[in-house]
Amino acid sequence: MKTAGKIGHRGKGRARLEDVAQRVGVSAITVSRALNDPDKVSPALRERIRAAILETGYVPNRAARSLASNATQTLAVIIPSVSNAVFSNVIKGIYDVCTPRNYDMLIGNTYYSLQQEESLIEKFLTHMPDGFIITGLEMTEETEQRLRMSGLPIVQMMETDTRPPLDMCVGISHFDAGAAMADYLIDQGYQQISVIASQLDERTQHRIQGFSHRLRERRPDAPEQIIANPKPSSVQLGGQLLAELLVRFPDTDAVFCCNDDLAYGAIYECQRRHLRMPQQIAISGFNDLEQSACINPSLTSISIPLYEMGKTAAEMMLKRLKGEQPEPAIVDLGFQLMRRESA
C-alpha cells in the first residue's frame, strides 16, 4: 500500500546557503549578497540563484541572519487607517522602494488613536524592526520616549511644520494648504465661505487653522462658519454636515471640505437639493483622490503627492540604514490646487 508523501519532507535535511552556492558555482557570500542587497548582483546571476533556491528548497533563516548582522530586513509602518485611499497610495510608495531591496513591512493601524499607536509601537519593538515609518508628528510622551530609547531610525510622514520630528520627516504644510484654498475661494469672488470637517486629527485642524487665518487676514469682518464633527470621515457624513451647515449658515456660497470623502457627500447633498454648482454653491476638497476628477461636477481639491511621500519616506529610511545621512532631514513635497468644475 502506497502512502502519501509528506509536504516539505527532505531525506537529507534542511538545505543550506552553501548548497545553493555550490549549485550555482559561486561563494556563499555572493548568495547572501543576492538575498540581502540584490542591487549589488547582476540580474542574470540573481536569476540563477533564485532558480537554485527553488531547486534546493532553501529557506533563508531570518532569525539567524538578524543575530549575525543585528538587522531583520523589516520595517514597521504605522498608519491611521487601512481603508482610506490616502494611505493605500502612501503604502504603495513604500512597498515599491522596499520590496526590490528585500525589506518586509509590519503594518499597524492606529485608527487615529495616539494610545493605539503607543501600544502598536511597543508590540512592534519586540519584532526587532530595523526602523519605523510613522504617520504624523504628534504622539504621546511615552511613545516618544520609547522610540528615542530604541535608537532606531524614524521617518514621520504627511506633515512637516506642526512640531520638530524625532529624526526625519516628509510631508507638506497643511496650514499652508488650507490657506491656499482660502485664497482661491476668495479670489473667485465667493462671499459667505464655510468649512466642514471630521476626524479632527492634528493635520485636519491645521488645514482649518490655515484656512481661517487667511480668511481673517483678507476679510477681517468675515464670520467664522465651521461645522466640525470628530467622527471618522465618510461620504455619508459629508452629506450630513452640509445639511447641518445650510441650516446654521443658509447664505453659504462656498464650502471647504477638509477631505475629499466629505466633499463627495456634500456634492451629492447639493444635487438632492437641486443646488447648482458652482453657480449657487461651490464645493472644494482636500487630497485629490482618483475619483475627484471623475465625479460630476469634478471636484476642485488640494492635491498632495501621496505615492511620492511613501516613496521618499522609504528612500530616507534605507539611506539611513546604509549609514548615510539623508539631506535634508525634513522634506516638504509641496501641494497643488486642482481647479475643476465644483468651485
CSV table of C-alpha atoms in Angstrom, one decimal:
chain,number,residue,atom,x,y,z
A,1,MET,CA,0.0,0.0,0.0
A,2,LYS,CA,1.4,3.4,-1.0
A,3,THR,CA,1.4,6.2,1.4
A,4,ALA,CA,1.2,9.9,0.5
A,5,GLY,CA,4.4,11.8,0.7
A,6,LYS,CA,4.8,14.4,3.4
A,7,ILE,CA,4.8,18.0,2.3
A,8,GLY,CA,8.2,19.6,3.0
A,9,HIS,CA,9.8,16.3,3.8
A,10,ARG,CA,13.6,16.2,3.0
A,11,GLY,CA,15.5,13.0,3.2
A,12,LYS,CA,18.8,14.8,3.5
A,13,GLY,CA,17.9,17.5,5.9
A,14,ARG,CA,17.3,21.2,5.5
A,15,ALA,CA,19.1,22.9,2.6
A,16,ARG,CA,21.9,25.3,3.5
A,17,LEU,CA,23.1,28.5,2.0
A,18,GLU,CA,26.3,26.6,0.9
A,19,ASP,CA,24.1,24.1,-1.0
A,20,VAL,CA,22.7,27.0,-3.1
A,21,ALA,CA,26.2,28.4,-3.7
A,22,GLN,CA,27.6,25.1,-4.8
A,23,ARG,CA,24.8,24.6,-7.3
A,24,VAL,CA,25.3,28.0,-8.8
A,25,GLY,CA,29.1,27.8,-8.6
A,26,VAL,CA,29.6,30.9,-6.5
A,27,SER,CA,30.6,31.7,-2.9
A,28,ALA,CA,28.1,31.6,-0.1
A,29,ILE,CA,28.9,35.3,0.4
A,30,THR,CA,27.7,36.0,-3.1
A,31,VAL,CA,24.4,34.2,-2.5
A,32,SER,CA,24.0,36.1,0.8
A,33,ARG,CA,24.6,39.4,-1.1
A,34,ALA,CA,22.0,38.5,-3.7
A,35,LEU,CA,19.4,37.9,-0.9
A,36,ASN,CA,20.2,40.9,1.2
A,37,ASP,CA,21.4,43.5,-1.2
A,38,PRO,CA,20.2,42.4,-4.7
A,39,ASP,CA,21.3,45.6,-6.4
A,40,LYS,CA,24.9,44.6,-6.0
A,41,VAL,CA,24.4,41.4,-8.0
A,42,SER,CA,23.8,41.2,-11.8
A,43,PRO,CA,20.2,40.3,-12.9
A,44,ALA,CA,21.5,37.2,-14.6
A,45,LEU,CA,23.2,35.9,-11.5
A,46,ARG,CA,20.2,36.8,-9.3
A,47,GLU,CA,18.0,34.6,-11.6
A,48,ARG,CA,20.5,31.7,-11.4
A,49,ILE,CA,20.5,32.0,-7.6
A,50,ARG,CA,16.7,32.2,-7.5
A,51,ALA,CA,16.4,29.1,-9.6
A,52,ALA,CA,18.9,27.2,-7.3
A,53,ILE,CA,16.9,28.3,-4.2
A,54,LEU,CA,13.8,26.8,-5.7
A,55,GLU,CA,15.6,23.6,-6.7
A,56,THR,CA,17.2,23.0,-3.3
A,57,GLY,CA,14.2,24.2,-1.2
A,58,TYR,CA,16.5,26.6,0.7
A,59,VAL,CA,14.7,28.9,3.2
A,60,PRO,CA,16.7,31.9,4.5
A,61,ASN,CA,16.9,31.8,8.3
A,62,ARG,CA,15.9,35.4,9.1
A,63,ALA,CA,16.4,34.9,12.8
A,64,ALA,CA,19.9,33.7,12.5
A,65,ARG,CA,20.7,36.4,10.0
A,66,SER,CA,19.4,39.1,12.3
A,67,LEU,CA,21.5,37.8,15.2
A,68,ALA,CA,24.6,37.9,13.0
A,69,SER,CA,24.0,41.3,11.4
A,70,ASN,CA,21.8,43.0,14.0
A,71,ALA,CA,19.3,43.6,11.3
A,72,THR,CA,16.0,41.9,10.4
A,73,GLN,CA,15.3,43.4,7.0
A,74,THR,CA,11.9,44.5,8.4
A,75,LEU,CA,10.4,48.0,8.8
A,76,ALA,CA,7.5,48.9,11.0
A,77,VAL,CA,5.0,51.2,9.3
A,78,ILE,CA,2.3,52.9,11.3
A,79,ILE,CA,-0.8,54.4,9.6
A,80,PRO,CA,-4.1,55.7,11.0
A,81,SER,CA,-6.4,53.9,8.5
A,82,VAL,CA,-6.0,50.8,6.2
A,83,SER,CA,-9.3,51.6,4.4
A,84,ASN,CA,-8.6,55.2,3.5
A,85,ALA,CA,-7.3,55.6,-0.1
A,86,VAL,CA,-4.9,58.3,1.1
A,87,PHE,CA,-2.8,55.8,3.0
A,88,SER,CA,-3.1,53.0,0.4
A,89,ASN,CA,-1.3,55.2,-2.0
A,90,VAL,CA,1.4,56.1,0.6
A,91,ILE,CA,1.9,52.4,1.4
A,92,LYS,CA,2.3,51.6,-2.3
A,93,GLY,CA,5.1,54.1,-2.5
A,94,ILE,CA,6.8,52.4,0.5
A,95,TYR,CA,6.4,48.9,-1.0
A,96,ASP,CA,7.8,49.9,-4.4
A,97,VAL,CA,11.0,51.1,-2.8
A,98,CYS,CA,11.4,48.4,-0.1
A,99,THR,CA,10.3,45.2,-1.9
A,100,PRO,CA,13.1,45.2,-4.5
A,101,ARG,CA,15.6,45.7,-1.7
A,102,ASN,CA,14.3,42.7,0.1
A,103,TYR,CA,12.7,44.5,3.0
A,104,ASP,CA,9.4,43.4,4.6
A,105,MET,CA,6.9,45.5,6.4
A,106,LEU,CA,4.9,45.2,9.6
A,107,ILE,CA,1.8,47.4,9.0
A,108,GLY,CA,-0.1,48.8,12.0
A,109,ASN,CA,-3.4,50.7,12.1
A,110,THR,CA,-3.9,53.2,14.9
A,111,TYR,CA,-7.5,54.2,14.0
A,112,TYR,CA,-6.3,57.8,14.6
A,113,SER,CA,-5.7,56.9,18.3
A,114,LEU,CA,-2.4,58.0,19.9
A,115,GLN,CA,-2.9,55.4,22.6
A,116,GLN,CA,-3.3,52.7,20.0
A,117,GLU,CA,-0.2,54.0,18.3
A,118,GLU,CA,1.7,53.7,21.6
A,119,SER,CA,0.5,50.1,22.0
A,120,LEU,CA,1.5,49.1,18.4
A,121,ILE,CA,4.9,50.6,18.7
A,122,GLU,CA,5.5,48.7,22.0
A,123,LYS,CA,4.5,45.4,20.3
A,124,PHE,CA,6.4,46.1,17.1
A,125,LEU,CA,9.6,46.7,19.0
A,126,THR,CA,9.6,43.1,20.2
A,127,HIS,CA,9.9,42.1,16.5
A,128,MET,CA,13.2,44.0,16.3
A,129,PRO,CA,12.4,46.1,13.2
A,130,ASP,CA,15.3,48.0,11.6
A,131,GLY,CA,13.3,51.3,11.7
A,132,PHE,CA,9.9,52.9,12.0
A,133,ILE,CA,7.9,54.8,9.4
A,134,ILE,CA,5.1,56.6,11.3
A,135,THR,CA,2.2,58.8,10.2
A,136,GLY,CA,2.2,62.3,11.8
A,137,LEU,CA,4.3,64.2,14.2
A,138,GLU,CA,2.0,64.1,17.2
A,139,MET,CA,2.5,61.2,19.7
A,140,THR,CA,2.3,60.5,23.4
A,141,GLU,CA,5.2,61.3,25.7
A,142,GLU,CA,5.6,57.6,26.4
A,143,THR,CA,5.7,56.8,22.6
A,144,GLU,CA,8.3,59.5,22.1
A,145,GLN,CA,10.5,58.2,24.9
A,146,ARG,CA,10.2,54.6,23.8
A,147,LEU,CA,11.3,55.5,20.3
A,148,ARG,CA,14.2,57.7,21.4
A,149,MET,CA,15.4,54.9,23.7
A,150,SER,CA,15.2,52.4,20.9
A,151,GLY,CA,17.9,54.2,18.9
A,152,LEU,CA,16.2,53.2,15.6
A,153,PRO,CA,15.9,55.5,12.6
A,154,ILE,CA,12.4,57.0,12.3
A,155,VAL,CA,10.7,58.7,9.4
A,156,GLN,CA,7.5,60.6,10.2
A,157,MET,CA,5.1,61.2,7.2
A,158,MET,CA,2.4,63.5,6.0
A,159,GLU,CA,3.3,66.8,7.7
A,160,THR,CA,6.3,69.0,8.2
A,161,ASP,CA,5.6,72.1,10.2
A,162,THR,CA,3.5,71.3,13.3
A,163,ARG,CA,6.5,70.3,15.5
A,164,PRO,CA,10.0,69.1,15.1
A,165,PRO,CA,10.4,65.4,14.1
A,166,LEU,CA,12.1,62.9,16.2
A,167,ASP,CA,14.5,62.1,13.4
A,168,MET,CA,13.4,62.6,9.8
A,169,CYS,CA,10.1,63.6,8.2
A,170,VAL,CA,8.5,64.1,4.8
A,171,GLY,CA,5.1,65.7,4.0
A,172,ILE,CA,3.5,69.1,3.4
A,173,SER,CA,2.4,72.1,5.4
A,174,HIS,CA,-1.3,71.5,6.0
A,175,PHE,CA,-1.6,75.1,7.3
A,176,ASP,CA,-0.3,76.5,4.0
A,177,ALA,CA,-2.6,74.2,2.0
A,178,GLY,CA,-5.6,75.4,3.9
A,179,ALA,CA,-4.6,79.0,3.4
A,180,ALA,CA,-4.2,78.3,-0.4
A,181,MET,CA,-7.7,77.1,-0.6
A,182,ALA,CA,-9.0,80.2,1.2
A,183,ASP,CA,-7.1,82.4,-1.2
A,184,TYR,CA,-8.6,80.6,-4.2
A,185,LEU,CA,-12.2,80.8,-3.0
A,186,ILE,CA,-11.8,84.5,-2.1
A,187,ASP,CA,-10.2,85.2,-5.5
A,188,GLN,CA,-13.2,83.5,-7.2
A,189,GLY,CA,-15.5,86.1,-5.5
A,190,TYR,CA,-17.3,84.0,-3.0
A,191,GLN,CA,-18.6,85.9,0.0
A,192,GLN,CA,-20.0,83.5,2.5
A,193,ILE,CA,-17.3,80.9,2.8
A,194,SER,CA,-17.8,77.9,5.3
A,195,VAL,CA,-15.8,74.9,6.4
A,196,ILE,CA,-16.9,71.3,7.2
A,197,ALA,CA,-14.5,68.9,8.8
A,198,SER,CA,-14.4,65.5,10.5
A,199,GLN,CA,-11.9,63.2,12.3
A,200,LEU,CA,-10.2,66.3,13.7
A,201,ASP,CA,-6.7,64.8,13.8
A,202,GLU,CA,-3.9,67.3,14.0
A,203,ARG,CA,-3.5,67.6,10.2
A,204,THR,CA,-7.2,68.4,9.7
A,205,GLN,CA,-7.0,71.0,12.5
A,206,HIS,CA,-4.0,72.7,10.8
A,207,ARG,CA,-5.9,72.8,7.5
A,208,ILE,CA,-8.8,74.6,9.3
A,209,GLN,CA,-6.4,76.9,11.0
A,210,GLY,CA,-4.6,77.9,7.8
A,211,PHE,CA,-7.9,78.4,6.0
A,212,SER,CA,-9.4,80.5,8.9
A,213,HIS,CA,-6.2,82.5,9.3
A,214,ARG,CA,-6.1,83.6,5.7
A,215,LEU,CA,-9.8,84.3,5.6
A,216,ARG,CA,-9.4,86.7,8.6
A,217,GLU,CA,-6.3,88.3,7.0
A,218,ARG,CA,-8.2,89.1,3.8
A,219,ARG,CA,-11.7,89.6,5.2
A,220,PRO,CA,-11.4,90.8,8.8
A,221,ASP,CA,-15.2,91.1,9.2
A,222,ALA,CA,-16.0,87.6,7.8
A,223,PRO,CA,-17.8,85.4,10.3
A,224,GLU,CA,-16.4,82.0,11.3
A,225,GLN,CA,-18.6,79.4,9.7
A,226,ILE,CA,-17.3,76.0,10.7
A,227,ILE,CA,-19.1,72.7,11.2
A,228,ALA,CA,-16.8,70.1,12.7
A,229,ASN,CA,-17.5,66.5,13.8
A,230,PRO,CA,-15.0,64.1,15.5
A,231,LYS,CA,-16.5,61.0,13.7
A,232,PRO,CA,-14.4,59.2,11.1
A,233,SER,CA,-14.7,60.8,7.7
A,234,SER,CA,-17.2,59.3,5.2
A,235,VAL,CA,-19.2,60.3,2.2
A,236,GLN,CA,-22.4,59.9,4.2
A,237,LEU,CA,-21.1,62.2,6.9
A,238,GLY,CA,-20.2,64.8,4.3
A,239,GLY,CA,-23.8,65.0,3.2
A,240,GLN,CA,-25.0,65.2,6.8
A,241,LEU,CA,-22.5,68.0,7.6
A,242,LEU,CA,-23.5,70.0,4.6
A,243,ALA,CA,-27.2,69.7,5.5
A,244,GLU,CA,-26.3,71.0,9.0
A,245,LEU,CA,-24.2,73.8,7.6
A,246,LEU,CA,-27.1,75.1,5.4
A,247,VAL,CA,-29.4,75.1,8.4
A,248,ARG,CA,-27.0,77.2,10.5
A,249,PHE,CA,-25.5,79.3,7.7
A,250,PRO,CA,-28.1,79.4,4.9
A,251,ASP,CA,-26.3,82.1,2.9
A,252,THR,CA,-23.2,80.0,2.4
A,253,ASP,CA,-22.0,80.2,-1.2
A,254,ALA,CA,-18.7,78.2,-0.9
A,255,VAL,CA,-17.6,75.3,1.3
A,256,PHE,CA,-14.1,74.0,2.0
A,257,CYS,CA,-14.4,70.3,2.9
A,258,CYS,CA,-11.3,69.1,4.8
A,259,ASN,CA,-11.1,65.9,2.8
A,260,ASP,CA,-12.5,64.6,-0.5
A,261,ASP,CA,-14.8,62.0,1.2
A,262,LEU,CA,-16.7,64.8,2.8
A,263,ALA,CA,-16.7,66.8,-0.4
A,264,TYR,CA,-18.3,63.9,-2.3
A,265,GLY,CA,-21.1,63.7,0.2
A,266,ALA,CA,-21.5,67.5,0.1
A,267,ILE,CA,-21.9,67.3,-3.7
A,268,TYR,CA,-24.5,64.6,-3.5
A,269,GLU,CA,-26.4,66.5,-0.9
A,270,CYS,CA,-26.4,69.6,-3.2
A,271,GLN,CA,-27.7,67.5,-6.0
A,272,ARG,CA,-30.5,66.2,-3.8
A,273,ARG,CA,-31.4,69.8,-3.1
A,274,HIS,CA,-31.1,70.8,-6.8
A,275,LEU,CA,-28.4,73.3,-5.9
A,276,ARG,CA,-26.3,74.2,-9.0
A,277,MET,CA,-22.6,74.0,-8.5
A,278,PRO,CA,-20.7,76.3,-8.5
A,279,GLN,CA,-23.4,78.9,-9.5
A,280,GLN,CA,-25.3,78.6,-6.2
A,281,ILE,CA,-22.8,76.9,-4.0
A,282,ALA,CA,-19.1,75.9,-4.6
A,283,ILE,CA,-17.7,72.8,-3.1
A,284,SER,CA,-13.9,72.1,-2.6
A,285,GLY,CA,-12.0,69.3,-1.1
A,286,PHE,CA,-8.6,68.1,0.1
A,287,ASN,CA,-6.3,65.1,-1.0
A,288,ASP,CA,-7.4,65.0,-4.7
A,289,LEU,CA,-8.3,61.3,-4.7
A,290,GLU,CA,-8.6,59.5,-8.0
A,291,GLN,CA,-12.4,59.9,-8.1
A,292,SER,CA,-12.2,63.6,-7.7
A,293,ALA,CA,-11.5,64.2,-11.4
A,294,CYS,CA,-14.3,61.8,-12.4
A,295,ILE,CA,-17.4,62.7,-10.4
A,296,ASN,CA,-19.9,65.2,-11.8
A,297,PRO,CA,-19.2,68.0,-11.2
A,298,SER,CA,-15.5,67.3,-11.0
A,299,LEU,CA,-14.1,68.3,-7.6
A,300,THR,CA,-11.7,71.3,-7.0
A,301,SER,CA,-9.2,69.9,-4.5
A,302,ILE,CA,-5.8,70.2,-2.9
A,303,SER,CA,-3.5,67.5,-4.5
A,304,ILE,CA,-0.7,66.2,-2.3
A,305,PRO,CA,1.9,63.7,-3.7
A,306,LEU,CA,0.8,60.7,-1.7
A,307,TYR,CA,2.7,58.0,-3.6
A,308,GLU,CA,5.8,60.2,-3.7
A,309,MET,CA,5.5,60.7,0.1
A,310,GLY,CA,5.7,57.0,0.8
A,311,LYS,CA,8.5,56.5,-1.7
A,312,THR,CA,10.5,59.4,-0.2
A,313,ALA,CA,10.0,58.1,3.3
A,314,ALA,CA,11.2,54.7,2.3
A,315,GLU,CA,14.3,56.1,0.5
A,316,MET,CA,15.2,58.2,3.5
A,317,MET,CA,14.9,55.2,5.8
A,318,LEU,CA,17.0,52.9,3.6
A,319,LYS,CA,19.7,55.6,3.1
A,320,ARG,CA,19.9,55.9,6.9
A,321,LEU,CA,20.2,52.1,7.3
A,322,LYS,CA,23.1,52.2,5.0
A,323,GLY,CA,24.9,54.6,7.4
A,324,GLU,CA,24.2,57.7,5.3
A,325,GLN,CA,22.6,60.9,6.5
A,326,PRO,CA,19.6,62.0,4.3
A,327,GLU,CA,19.8,65.6,3.3
A,328,PRO,CA,17.6,67.4,4.1
A,329,ALA,CA,16.2,65.6,7.2
A,330,ILE,CA,12.9,67.4,6.7
A,331,VAL,CA,11.4,67.2,3.2
A,332,ASP,CA,8.4,69.3,2.1
A,333,LEU,CA,7.0,67.9,-1.1
A,334,GLY,CA,4.5,70.7,-1.6
A,335,PHE,CA,0.9,70.6,-2.9
A,336,GLN,CA,-1.1,71.7,-5.9
A,337,LEU,CA,-4.5,73.2,-6.1
A,338,MET,CA,-6.5,71.4,-8.8
A,339,ARG,CA,-9.2,73.7,-10.2
A,340,ARG,CA,-12.2,71.9,-11.6
A,341,GLU,CA,-16.0,72.3,-12.1
A,342,SER,CA,-17.2,72.3,-8.5
A,343,ALA,CA,-15.7,75.6,-7.4
